[in-house]
Amino acid sequence: MAHKENEYSLQTLAIRAGHHRTAESEHGEPIFPTSSFVFDNAAQAAARFSDEEPGNIYSRFTNPTVRIFEERLAALEGAERCIATSSGMSAILSTCLGLLKQGDHIVSSRSIFGTTVGLFNGIISKFGIETSFVPSTDLSAWEAAIQPGTKFLFLETPSNPLTEIADIKALADLAHSRGCLLVVDNCFCTPALQRPLTLGADIVIHSATKYLDGQGRCIGGAIVGSEELIGGSVFGILRTGGTTMSPFNAWVFLKGLETLSIRMKAHCENASILANWLQEQSFVKHVHYPGLKTHPQHELAKQQQSGFGGIVSFEIDGGKKAAWNLIDSTNVFSITANLGDTKSTITHPGTTTHWKLTDKERKEAGITEGLIRLSVGLEDVDDLKRDLII
Ligand SMILES: *Cc1c(COP(=O)(O)O)cnc(C)c1O
């Protein structure tokens, strides 16, 4: 399927896009484990290196298997270009290094992946780039935090672990009215449930490690956007800095994409059943899930997402001791911080993903002692319910 990809639906593109059959007539997508590529003659080598002729050169920045994954994910997000990276973090790092310079400024939602906070505060800051953090649902706080040097706004929606929903369209409009870009980490929804570029975002980030793989096998990431925005300086970071995805991992991810839509549907269904069930349990104080009518941004979630996702968090009485007891009593759920797997996982955010925050920061972020996060997998939902009964 080399042409007219935008005529097909997401489910078809997820299975077909990006594979240009080789002379071997293979049906399945091939893996190319080769570090470099051979030229017909010296003149062709020169033309490839100077970008006069497109084609493979060296797998740090051109590999046919990686390219299938890139073209497929670009098609799903409705983008011109995708750059695959070695991890979700290297996707964010490469975007920052490609787009920012000393003296620039980022405004970020404070409800983002902890390691991303560490990247902004501990690494990017060393190069004279400051980040201001704001509550993701407070539009006026975003507006007030923008400075003359602000280059982009950065967010995740739904957020981890409280599933707060940021208004992508409103924030894209705000960013553009102030001459900035909007960068959205679309890890939790994937293009199967939410396509930020169609809502006005400029760049989408992925940790492919999560739902794109879907079975917890490989680490990888991606940057998605227009050729103009990411094809030059951001691709340049990958080409020169080597934040490269391996062909083997790319193959795992592109096979993962083939089942993405049906997996996401099943994750949403199990999560929704479990969230509603948890709400009725006497030991549960509060459930956070965008699909519940009690969720403060339920209407917004309905507008910008086509499903409510697989992440559910809930608070129980009895603080950390009770939360740890419940976690330790499970047999089906895996006690691990990974998410987006067919296997359901359970974590205590206060002492794992968010342990580095001060008590005050945790309180502000709504991470209580009794909070538990589930990444709801694809096991039988009745078995999952039974596993959570205390
Ligand atoms: C896991 C995760 C990342 C980082 O991805 P890695 O592949 O682990 O580097 C970034 N953002 C979100 C929302 C994540 O869940």
mmCIF file of C-alpha atoms and ligand atoms in Angstrom:
data_model
loop_
_atom_site.group_PDB
_atom_site.id
_atom_site.type_symbol
_atom_site.label_atom_id
_atom_site.label_comp_id
_atom_site.label_asym_id
_atom_site.label_seq_id
_atom_site.Cartn_x
_atom_site.Cartn_y
_atom_site.Cartn_z
ATOM 1 C CA MET A 1 0.000 0.000 0.000
ATOM 2 C CA ALA A 2 2.233 2.764 -1.218
ATOM 3 C CA HIS A 3 -0.356 5.341 -2.277
ATOM 4 C CA LYS A 4 -3.489 7.154 -1.193
ATOM 5 C CA GLU A 5 -3.151 6.046 2.395
ATOM 6 C CA ASN A 6 -5.492 8.717 3.699
ATOM 7 C CA GLU A 7 -8.380 7.039 1.871
ATOM 8 C CA TYR A 8 -8.276 4.111 4.304
ATOM 9 C CA SER A 9 -9.528 3.808 7.861
ATOM 10 C CA LEU A 10 -7.211 3.572 10.837
ATOM 11 C CA GLN A 11 -7.665 -0.181 11.284
ATOM 12 C CA THR A 12 -6.665 -0.843 7.664
ATOM 13 C CA LEU A 13 -3.676 1.509 7.819
ATOM 14 C CA ALA A 14 -2.529 -0.139 11.069
ATOM 15 C CA ILE A 15 -2.227 -3.441 9.198
ATOM 16 C CA ARG A 16 -1.171 -2.294 5.745
ATOM 17 C CA ALA A 17 0.573 1.084 5.735
ATOM 18 C CA GLY A 18 4.315 1.451 5.276
ATOM 19 C CA HIS A 19 5.258 -1.928 3.812
ATOM 20 C CA HIS A 20 6.720 -1.613 0.321
ATOM 21 C CA ARG A 21 7.238 -5.235 -0.766
ATOM 22 C CA THR A 22 10.827 -6.093 -1.723
ATOM 23 C CA ALA A 23 12.019 -8.161 -4.731
ATOM 24 C CA GLU A 24 11.556 -11.284 -2.551
ATOM 25 C CA SER A 25 7.716 -10.921 -2.672
ATOM 26 C CA GLU A 26 7.414 -11.378 1.103
ATOM 27 C CA HIS A 27 3.956 -11.157 2.675
ATOM 28 C CA GLY A 28 5.072 -10.351 6.242
ATOM 29 C CA GLU A 29 7.218 -7.289 6.888
ATOM 30 C CA PRO A 30 10.967 -8.112 6.726
ATOM 31 C CA ILE A 31 13.585 -7.309 9.390
ATOM 32 C CA PHE A 32 16.780 -5.758 8.022
ATOM 33 C CA PRO A 33 19.527 -6.406 10.602
ATOM 34 C CA THR A 34 22.249 -4.557 8.746
ATOM 35 C CA SER A 35 24.278 -1.628 10.020
ATOM 36 C CA SER A 36 25.101 -0.193 6.590
ATOM 37 C CA PHE A 37 23.963 -0.326 2.947
ATOM 38 C CA VAL A 38 25.970 -0.831 -0.241
ATOM 39 C CA PHE A 39 26.065 1.640 -3.144
ATOM 40 C CA ASP A 40 26.237 0.691 -6.850
ATOM 41 C CA ASN A 41 29.220 2.979 -7.374
ATOM 42 C CA ALA A 42 31.121 5.922 -5.890
ATOM 43 C CA ALA A 43 28.863 8.482 -7.570
ATOM 44 C CA GLN A 44 25.767 6.940 -5.959
ATOM 45 C CA ALA A 45 27.481 6.960 -2.562
ATOM 46 C CA ALA A 46 28.197 10.665 -2.997
ATOM 47 C CA ALA A 47 24.606 11.385 -4.084
ATOM 48 C CA ARG A 48 23.171 9.528 -1.064
ATOM 49 C CA PHE A 49 25.452 11.307 1.415
ATOM 50 C CA SER A 50 24.638 14.748 0.022
ATOM 51 C CA ASP A 51 20.883 13.978 0.069
ATOM 52 C CA GLU A 52 20.655 14.408 -3.729
ATOM 53 C CA GLU A 53 19.328 10.858 -3.963
ATOM 54 C CA PRO A 54 17.020 9.365 -1.316
ATOM 55 C CA GLY A 55 17.888 5.906 -0.025
ATOM 56 C CA ASN A 56 19.530 3.868 2.660
ATOM 57 C CA ILE A 57 22.956 4.790 3.990
ATOM 58 C CA TYR A 58 23.478 3.636 7.559
ATOM 59 C CA SER A 59 21.033 2.243 10.109
ATOM 60 C CA ARG A 60 21.625 4.980 12.654
ATOM 61 C CA PHE A 61 19.238 7.057 10.543
ATOM 62 C CA THR A 62 17.972 4.944 7.601
ATOM 63 C CA ASN A 63 16.707 1.390 8.028
ATOM 64 C CA PRO A 64 13.882 -0.156 5.965
ATOM 65 C CA THR A 65 12.224 -1.975 8.910
ATOM 66 C CA VAL A 66 12.299 1.128 11.076
ATOM 67 C CA ARG A 67 10.835 3.034 8.119
ATOM 68 C CA ILE A 68 7.819 0.685 7.911
ATOM 69 C CA PHE A 69 7.027 1.432 11.565
ATOM 70 C CA GLU A 70 7.525 5.170 10.973
ATOM 71 C CA GLU A 71 5.278 5.328 7.903
ATOM 72 C CA ARG A 72 2.618 3.217 9.614
ATOM 73 C CA LEU A 73 2.501 5.351 12.787
ATOM 74 C CA ALA A 74 2.571 8.590 10.744
ATOM 75 C CA ALA A 75 -0.456 7.310 8.789
ATOM 76 C CA LEU A 76 -2.319 6.499 12.039
ATOM 77 C CA GLU A 77 -1.670 9.938 13.555
ATOM 78 C CA GLY A 78 -2.506 11.659 10.246
ATOM 79 C CA ALA A 79 1.005 13.126 9.932
ATOM 80 C CA GLU A 80 3.550 13.662 7.167
ATOM 81 C CA ARG A 81 6.460 12.374 9.157
ATOM 82 C CA CYS A 82 7.402 10.087 12.019
ATOM 83 C CA ILE A 83 10.855 9.612 13.518
ATOM 84 C CA ALA A 84 11.299 6.397 15.518
ATOM 85 C CA THR A 85 13.571 6.614 18.554
ATOM 86 C CA SER A 86 15.244 4.248 21.025
ATOM 87 C CA SER A 87 12.753 5.070 23.815
ATOM 88 C CA GLY A 88 9.934 7.421 24.732
ATOM 89 C CA MET A 89 12.406 9.505 26.728
ATOM 90 C CA SER A 90 14.790 9.796 23.777
ATOM 91 C CA ALA A 91 11.828 11.010 21.679
ATOM 92 C CA ILE A 92 11.274 13.861 24.167
ATOM 93 C CA LEU A 93 15.027 14.528 24.470
ATOM 94 C CA SER A 94 15.480 14.646 20.676
ATOM 95 C CA THR A 95 12.488 16.988 20.305
ATOM 96 C CA CYS A 96 13.934 19.360 22.927
ATOM 97 C CA LEU A 97 17.464 19.280 21.503
ATOM 98 C CA GLY A 98 16.151 19.747 17.966
ATOM 99 C CA LEU A 99 13.754 22.625 18.637
ATOM 100 C CA LEU A 100 15.250 24.538 21.587
ATOM 101 C CA LYS A 101 18.321 26.627 22.257
ATOM 102 C CA GLN A 102 19.827 28.335 25.280
ATOM 103 C CA GLY A 103 17.433 30.871 26.807
ATOM 104 C CA ASP A 104 14.275 29.153 25.527
ATOM 105 C CA HIS A 105 11.409 28.230 27.811
ATOM 106 C CA ILE A 106 8.892 25.369 28.090
ATOM 107 C CA VAL A 107 5.480 25.462 29.767
ATOM 108 C CA SER A 108 4.544 21.948 30.861
ATOM 109 C CA SER A 109 1.620 20.314 32.566
ATOM 110 C CA ARG A 110 2.722 19.304 36.066
ATOM 111 C CA SER A 111 0.865 15.982 35.633
ATOM 112 C CA ILE A 112 3.400 14.321 33.346
ATOM 113 C CA PHE A 113 5.547 11.201 33.471
ATOM 114 C CA GLY A 114 8.020 11.585 36.363
ATOM 115 C CA THR A 115 11.092 10.947 34.214
ATOM 116 C CA THR A 116 9.980 13.720 31.848
ATOM 117 C CA VAL A 117 9.952 16.113 34.823
ATOM 118 C CA GLY A 118 13.470 14.878 35.579
ATOM 119 C CA LEU A 119 14.530 15.477 31.965
ATOM 120 C CA PHE A 120 13.191 19.054 31.976
ATOM 121 C CA ASN A 121 14.429 19.964 35.476
ATOM 122 C CA GLY A 122 17.703 18.046 35.639
ATOM 123 C CA ILE A 123 19.060 17.789 32.089
ATOM 124 C CA ILE A 124 17.495 20.284 29.680
ATOM 125 C CA SER A 125 17.875 22.940 32.414
ATOM 126 C CA LYS A 126 21.679 22.477 32.298
ATOM 127 C CA PHE A 127 21.613 24.016 28.816
ATOM 128 C CA GLY A 128 19.847 27.162 29.975
ATOM 129 C CA ILE A 129 16.305 26.058 29.092
ATOM 130 C CA GLU A 130 13.804 26.587 31.894
ATOM 131 C CA THR A 131 10.460 24.854 32.389
ATOM 132 C CA SER A 132 7.394 26.237 34.190
ATOM 133 C CA PHE A 133 4.856 23.686 35.457
ATOM 134 C CA VAL A 134 1.097 24.350 35.530
ATOM 135 C CA PRO A 135 -2.062 22.355 36.409
ATOM 136 C CA SER A 136 -3.065 20.728 33.125
ATOM 137 C CA THR A 137 -6.776 21.604 33.358
ATOM 138 C CA ASP A 138 -6.295 25.314 34.210
ATOM 139 C CA LEU A 139 -6.238 27.239 30.921
ATOM 140 C CA SER A 140 -5.547 30.602 32.581
ATOM 141 C CA ALA A 141 -2.507 29.143 34.382
ATOM 142 C CA TRP A 142 -1.119 28.000 31.013
ATOM 143 C CA GLU A 143 -1.719 31.442 29.575
ATOM 144 C CA ALA A 144 -0.084 33.221 32.518
ATOM 145 C CA ALA A 145 3.008 30.990 32.357
ATOM 146 C CA ILE A 146 3.849 31.791 28.732
ATOM 147 C CA GLN A 147 6.903 34.082 28.427
ATOM 148 C CA PRO A 148 8.496 35.800 25.409
ATOM 149 C CA GLY A 149 10.997 32.912 25.149
ATOM 150 C CA THR A 150 8.410 30.113 25.377
ATOM 151 C CA LYS A 151 8.841 27.723 22.452
ATOM 152 C CA PHE A 152 6.363 25.001 23.302
ATOM 153 C CA LEU A 153 3.638 23.823 25.628
ATOM 154 C CA PHE A 154 3.951 20.179 26.695
ATOM 155 C CA LEU A 155 1.265 17.869 28.077
ATOM 156 C CA GLU A 156 -0.050 14.342 28.494
ATOM 157 C CA THR A 157 -3.767 13.612 28.439
ATOM 158 C CA PRO A 158 -5.209 11.672 30.206
ATOM 159 C CA SER A 159 -2.620 12.270 32.914
ATOM 160 C CA ASN A 160 -0.927 9.673 35.055
ATOM 161 C CA PRO A 161 -2.226 8.512 37.533
ATOM 162 C CA LEU A 162 -5.330 10.706 38.069
ATOM 163 C CA THR A 163 -6.541 10.669 34.420
ATOM 164 C CA GLU A 164 -7.049 14.448 34.231
ATOM 165 C CA ILE A 165 -8.000 15.580 30.731
ATOM 166 C CA ALA A 166 -6.284 18.601 29.152
ATOM 167 C CA ASP A 167 -8.173 20.452 26.411
ATOM 168 C CA ILE A 168 -5.948 19.873 23.360
ATOM 169 C CA LYS A 169 -7.845 22.190 21.013
ATOM 170 C CA ALA A 170 -7.984 25.095 23.472
ATOM 171 C CA LEU A 171 -4.286 24.707 24.303
ATOM 172 C CA ALA A 172 -3.319 24.458 20.620
ATOM 173 C CA ASP A 173 -5.212 27.718 19.968
ATOM 174 C CA LEU A 174 -3.514 29.359 22.950
ATOM 175 C CA ALA A 175 -0.067 28.146 21.866
ATOM 176 C CA HIS A 176 -0.527 29.391 18.312
ATOM 177 C CA SER A 177 -1.901 32.770 19.404
ATOM 178 C CA ARG A 178 1.324 33.284 21.383
ATOM 179 C CA GLY A 179 3.690 31.978 18.691
ATOM 180 C CA CYS A 180 4.413 28.642 20.402
ATOM 181 C CA LEU A 181 3.960 24.980 19.498
ATOM 182 C CA LEU A 182 1.860 22.373 21.300
ATOM 183 C CA VAL A 183 3.597 19.038 21.982
ATOM 184 C CA VAL A 184 1.357 16.180 23.207
ATOM 185 C CA ASP A 185 2.605 12.902 24.680
ATOM 186 C CA ASN A 186 -0.123 10.584 23.315
ATOM 187 C CA CYS A 187 1.097 7.487 25.137
ATOM 188 C CA PHE A 188 -2.090 6.796 27.140
ATOM 189 C CA CYS A 189 -4.600 7.032 24.282
ATOM 190 C CA THR A 190 -2.597 6.110 21.163
ATOM 191 C CA PRO A 191 -3.992 7.206 17.765
ATOM 192 C CA ALA A 192 -6.659 4.512 18.136
ATOM 193 C CA LEU A 193 -8.430 6.715 20.753
ATOM 194 C CA GLN A 194 -7.092 10.242 20.220
ATOM 195 C CA ARG A 195 -5.368 12.061 17.357
ATOM 196 C CA PRO A 196 -3.903 15.292 18.771
ATOM 197 C CA LEU A 197 -2.696 16.598 15.375
ATOM 198 C CA THR A 198 -6.281 16.690 14.104
ATOM 199 C CA LEU A 199 -7.160 18.821 17.184
ATOM 200 C CA GLY A 200 -4.417 21.343 16.404
ATOM 201 C CA ALA A 201 -1.345 19.953 18.203
ATOM 202 C CA ASP A 202 1.944 20.336 16.316
ATOM 203 C CA ILE A 203 3.974 17.360 17.532
ATOM 204 C CA VAL A 204 2.953 14.025 19.042
ATOM 205 C CA ILE A 205 5.328 12.016 21.232
ATOM 206 C CA HIS A 206 5.014 8.279 21.866
ATOM 207 C CA SER A 207 6.514 5.809 24.232
ATOM 208 C CA ALA A 208 6.086 2.792 21.925
ATOM 209 C CA THR A 209 7.033 0.711 24.959
ATOM 210 C CA LYS A 210 3.434 0.939 26.188
ATOM 211 C CA TYR A 211 0.316 0.307 24.081
ATOM 212 C CA LEU A 212 1.996 0.383 20.635
ATOM 213 C CA ASP A 213 3.926 -2.746 21.564
ATOM 214 C CA GLY A 214 1.067 -3.811 23.794
ATOM 215 C CA GLN A 215 2.746 -6.898 25.185
ATOM 216 C CA GLY A 216 5.580 -5.464 27.259
ATOM 217 C CA ARG A 217 8.467 -6.658 25.087
ATOM 218 C CA CYS A 218 10.580 -3.723 23.835
ATOM 219 C CA ILE A 219 11.600 -0.139 24.654
ATOM 220 C CA GLY A 220 11.033 2.438 21.905
ATOM 221 C CA GLY A 221 9.538 5.805 21.060
ATOM 222 C CA ALA A 222 8.473 8.132 18.275
ATOM 223 C CA ILE A 223 8.123 11.785 17.288
ATOM 224 C CA VAL A 224 5.270 12.578 14.878
ATOM 225 C CA GLY A 225 4.557 15.834 13.038
ATOM 226 C CA SER A 226 5.026 17.787 9.834
ATOM 227 C CA GLU A 227 8.097 17.388 7.635
ATOM 228 C CA GLU A 228 8.842 21.076 8.165
ATOM 229 C CA LEU A 229 8.821 20.877 11.957
ATOM 230 C CA ILE A 230 10.638 17.614 12.598
ATOM 231 C CA GLY A 231 12.264 16.610 9.298
ATOM 232 C CA GLY A 232 15.197 19.013 9.746
ATOM 233 C CA SER A 233 16.632 19.780 13.163
ATOM 234 C CA VAL A 234 14.796 17.047 15.115
ATOM 235 C CA PHE A 235 15.788 14.352 12.587
ATOM 236 C CA GLY A 236 19.281 15.891 12.738
ATOM 237 C CA ILE A 237 19.525 14.992 16.446
ATOM 238 C CA LEU A 238 18.752 11.357 15.616
ATOM 239 C CA ARG A 239 21.156 11.310 12.662
ATOM 240 C CA THR A 240 24.019 12.899 14.593
ATOM 241 C CA GLY A 241 23.151 12.053 18.193
ATOM 242 C CA GLY A 242 22.085 8.454 17.542
ATOM 243 C CA THR A 243 18.792 8.211 19.475
ATOM 244 C CA THR A 244 17.948 5.365 17.080
ATOM 245 C CA MET A 245 15.373 2.530 17.234
ATOM 246 C CA SER A 246 16.714 -0.946 16.409
ATOM 247 C CA PRO A 247 15.202 -2.780 13.391
ATOM 248 C CA PHE A 248 14.187 -5.690 15.596
ATOM 249 C CA ASN A 249 12.274 -3.430 17.995
ATOM 250 C CA ALA A 250 10.680 -1.611 15.049
ATOM 251 C CA TRP A 251 9.405 -4.952 13.755
ATOM 252 C CA VAL A 252 7.873 -5.825 17.148
ATOM 253 C CA PHE A 253 6.165 -2.414 17.278
ATOM 254 C CA LEU A 254 4.832 -2.514 13.726
ATOM 255 C CA LYS A 255 3.329 -5.939 14.404
ATOM 256 C CA GLY A 256 1.885 -4.445 17.617
ATOM 257 C CA LEU A 257 0.210 -1.695 15.582
ATOM 258 C CA GLU A 258 -1.696 -4.327 13.577
ATOM 259 C CA THR A 259 -3.814 -5.199 16.616
ATOM 260 C CA LEU A 260 -3.811 -1.733 18.218
ATOM 261 C CA SER A 261 -7.462 -0.832 17.532
ATOM 262 C CA ILE A 262 -8.948 -4.054 18.801
ATOM 263 C CA ARG A 263 -6.633 -4.136 21.794
ATOM 264 C CA MET A 264 -7.511 -0.543 22.753
ATOM 265 C CA LYS A 265 -11.224 -1.332 22.461
ATOM 266 C CA ALA A 266 -10.775 -4.306 24.775
ATOM 267 C CA HIS A 267 -8.628 -2.295 27.249
ATOM 268 C CA CYS A 268 -11.345 0.407 27.359
ATOM 269 C CA GLU A 269 -14.099 -2.142 27.892
ATOM 270 C CA ASN A 270 -12.334 -3.938 30.753
ATOM 271 C CA ALA A 271 -11.278 -0.636 32.371
ATOM 272 C CA SER A 272 -14.794 0.764 32.175
ATOM 273 C CA ILE A 273 -16.351 -2.338 33.763
ATOM 274 C CA LEU A 274 -13.738 -2.325 36.506
ATOM 275 C CA ALA A 275 -14.066 1.447 37.190
ATOM 276 C CA ASN A 276 -17.857 1.163 37.553
ATOM 277 C CA TRP A 277 -17.511 -1.893 39.768
ATOM 278 C CA LEU A 278 -14.865 -0.231 41.977
ATOM 279 C CA GLN A 279 -17.185 2.745 42.493
ATOM 280 C CA GLU A 280 -19.693 0.423 44.162
ATOM 281 C CA GLN A 281 -17.223 -1.196 46.557
ATOM 282 C CA SER A 282 -17.411 -0.049 50.181
ATOM 283 C CA PHE A 283 -13.603 -0.023 50.628
ATOM 284 C CA VAL A 284 -13.191 2.437 47.728
ATOM 285 C CA LYS A 285 -13.381 6.175 48.500
ATOM 286 C CA HIS A 286 -13.019 7.562 44.978
ATOM 287 C CA VAL A 287 -12.407 6.287 41.433
ATOM 288 C CA HIS A 288 -10.588 8.297 38.737
ATOM 289 C CA TYR A 289 -11.609 7.255 35.219
ATOM 290 C CA PRO A 290 -12.606 9.604 32.363
ATOM 291 C CA GLY A 291 -15.472 7.307 31.408
ATOM 292 C CA LEU A 292 -17.290 7.896 34.711
ATOM 293 C CA LYS A 293 -19.932 10.634 34.807
ATOM 294 C CA THR A 294 -18.379 11.765 38.113
ATOM 295 C CA HIS A 295 -15.070 12.568 36.351
ATOM 296 C CA PRO A 296 -14.660 16.383 36.213
ATOM 297 C CA GLN A 297 -13.680 16.374 32.498
ATOM 298 C CA HIS A 298 -15.965 13.533 31.375
ATOM 299 C CA GLU A 299 -17.603 15.695 28.665
ATOM 300 C CA LEU A 300 -14.249 16.890 27.305
ATOM 301 C CA ALA A 301 -12.952 13.314 27.241
ATOM 302 C CA LYS A 302 -16.031 12.329 25.224
ATOM 303 C CA GLN A 303 -15.291 15.098 22.708
ATOM 304 C CA GLN A 304 -11.594 14.576 22.105
ATOM 305 C CA GLN A 305 -11.243 10.800 22.658
ATOM 306 C CA SER A 306 -13.040 7.936 20.971
ATOM 307 C CA GLY A 307 -12.582 5.739 24.069
ATOM 308 C CA PHE A 308 -11.700 6.386 27.714
ATOM 309 C CA GLY A 309 -8.514 4.305 27.909
ATOM 310 C CA GLY A 310 -7.175 1.475 30.048
ATOM 311 C CA ILE A 311 -5.840 3.369 33.077
ATOM 312 C CA VAL A 312 -7.954 3.525 36.257
ATOM 313 C CA SER A 313 -6.889 4.818 39.645
ATOM 314 C CA PHE A 314 -8.737 4.708 42.936
ATOM 315 C CA GLU A 315 -8.371 5.749 46.552
ATOM 316 C CA ILE A 316 -9.029 3.499 49.508
ATOM 317 C CA ASP A 317 -9.366 4.146 53.229
ATOM 318 C CA GLY A 318 -6.439 3.319 55.481
ATOM 319 C CA GLY A 319 -3.616 5.129 53.669
ATOM 320 C CA LYS A 320 -0.384 3.513 52.548
ATOM 321 C CA LYS A 321 -0.721 0.426 54.758
ATOM 322 C CA ALA A 322 -4.122 -0.489 53.333
ATOM 323 C CA ALA A 323 -2.979 0.275 49.763
ATOM 324 C CA TRP A 324 0.129 -1.892 50.112
ATOM 325 C CA ASN A 325 -1.969 -4.697 51.663
ATOM 326 C CA LEU A 326 -4.398 -4.633 48.759
ATOM 327 C CA ILE A 327 -1.542 -4.628 46.210
ATOM 328 C CA ASP A 328 0.177 -7.532 47.982
ATOM 329 C CA SER A 329 -3.059 -9.537 48.125
ATOM 330 C CA THR A 330 -3.484 -9.665 44.343
ATOM 331 C CA ASN A 331 -2.560 -12.765 42.343
ATOM 332 C CA VAL A 332 -3.443 -11.809 38.772
ATOM 333 C CA PHE A 333 -2.249 -8.170 38.700
ATOM 334 C CA SER A 334 1.528 -7.759 38.292
ATOM 335 C CA ILE A 335 3.195 -5.399 40.763
ATOM 336 C CA THR A 336 5.087 -3.310 38.219
ATOM 337 C CA ALA A 337 5.015 0.293 37.060
ATOM 338 C CA ASN A 338 4.792 -0.570 33.348
ATOM 339 C CA LEU A 339 1.481 0.000 31.593
ATOM 340 C CA GLY A 340 -0.230 -0.657 28.286
ATOM 341 C CA ASP A 341 0.347 -4.402 28.433
ATOM 342 C CA THR A 342 -2.107 -7.277 27.896
ATOM 343 C CA LYS A 343 -1.133 -8.148 31.488
ATOM 344 C CA SER A 344 -2.880 -5.992 34.120
ATOM 345 C CA THR A 345 -0.544 -4.106 36.434
ATOM 346 C CA ILE A 346 -0.999 -2.481 39.850
ATOM 347 C CA THR A 347 1.099 0.244 41.494
ATOM 348 C CA HIS A 348 1.191 2.562 44.492
ATOM 349 C CA PRO A 349 2.132 5.889 42.822
ATOM 350 C CA GLY A 350 3.005 7.643 46.106
ATOM 351 C CA THR A 351 5.954 5.300 46.790
ATOM 352 C CA THR A 352 6.964 4.366 43.211
ATOM 353 C CA THR A 353 6.355 6.581 40.151
ATOM 354 C CA HIS A 354 5.934 9.706 42.316
ATOM 355 C CA TRP A 355 8.257 8.886 45.279
ATOM 356 C CA LYS A 356 10.698 11.664 44.402
ATOM 357 C CA LEU A 357 8.149 14.427 44.934
ATOM 358 C CA THR A 358 8.071 16.226 48.275
ATOM 359 C CA ASP A 359 5.005 15.638 50.477
ATOM 360 C CA LYS A 360 3.736 19.078 49.463
ATOM 361 C CA GLU A 361 4.190 18.392 45.729
ATOM 362 C CA ARG A 362 2.429 15.037 46.075
ATOM 363 C CA LYS A 363 -0.458 16.690 47.885
ATOM 364 C CA GLU A 364 -0.770 19.383 45.205
ATOM 365 C CA ALA A 365 -0.701 16.729 42.511
ATOM 366 C CA GLY A 366 -3.477 14.777 44.284
ATOM 367 C CA ILE A 367 -1.323 11.680 44.902
ATOM 368 C CA THR A 368 -2.756 10.496 48.226
ATOM 369 C CA GLU A 369 -1.369 7.726 50.438
ATOM 370 C CA GLY A 370 -4.306 5.476 49.647
ATOM 371 C CA LEU A 371 -4.125 5.923 45.856
ATOM 372 C CA ILE A 372 -3.676 2.825 43.672
ATOM 373 C CA ARG A 373 -3.180 2.833 39.883
ATOM 374 C CA LEU A 374 -4.273 0.043 37.584
ATOM 375 C CA SER A 375 -3.283 -0.500 33.986
ATOM 376 C CA VAL A 376 -6.177 -2.739 33.034
ATOM 377 C CA GLY A 377 -5.079 -5.560 30.747
ATOM 378 C CA LEU A 378 -6.955 -8.078 28.669
ATOM 379 C CA GLU A 379 -7.510 -10.880 31.189
ATOM 380 C CA ASP A 380 -11.095 -11.859 32.013
ATOM 381 C CA VAL A 381 -12.592 -8.891 33.853
ATOM 382 C CA ASP A 382 -14.369 -11.077 36.435
ATOM 383 C CA ASP A 383 -10.994 -12.541 37.414
ATOM 384 C CA LEU A 384 -9.656 -8.988 37.785
ATOM 385 C CA LYS A 385 -12.593 -7.995 40.018
ATOM 386 C CA ARG A 386 -12.110 -11.039 42.217
ATOM 387 C CA ASP A 387 -8.415 -10.215 42.500
ATOM 388 C CA LEU A 388 -9.214 -6.781 43.988
ATOM 389 C CA ILE A 389 -11.718 -7.886 46.629
ATOM 390 C CA ILE A 390 -10.316 -7.461 50.134
HETATM 391 C C1 LIG B 1 6.707 5.422 29.788
HETATM 392 C C2 LIG B 1 6.379 6.793 29.405
HETATM 393 C C3 LIG B 1 7.342 7.626 28.819
HETATM 394 C C4 LIG B 1 8.779 7.205 28.614
HETATM 395 O O1 LIG B 1 8.891 6.166 27.711
HETATM 396 P P1 LIG B 1 10.099 5.088 27.730
HETATM 397 O O2 LIG B 1 9.820 4.272 26.526
HETATM 398 O O3 LIG B 1 10.002 4.363 29.029
HETATM 399 O O4 LIG B 1 11.363 5.872 27.618
HETATM 400 C C5 LIG B 1 6.949 8.888 28.431
HETATM 401 N N1 LIG B 1 5.690 9.323 28.618
HETATM 402 C C6 LIG B 1 4.738 8.547 29.193
HETATM 403 C C7 LIG B 1 3.365 9.075 29.354
HETATM 404 C C8 LIG B 1 5.053 7.263 29.601
HETATM 405 O O5 LIG B 1 4.104 6.504 30.181
#
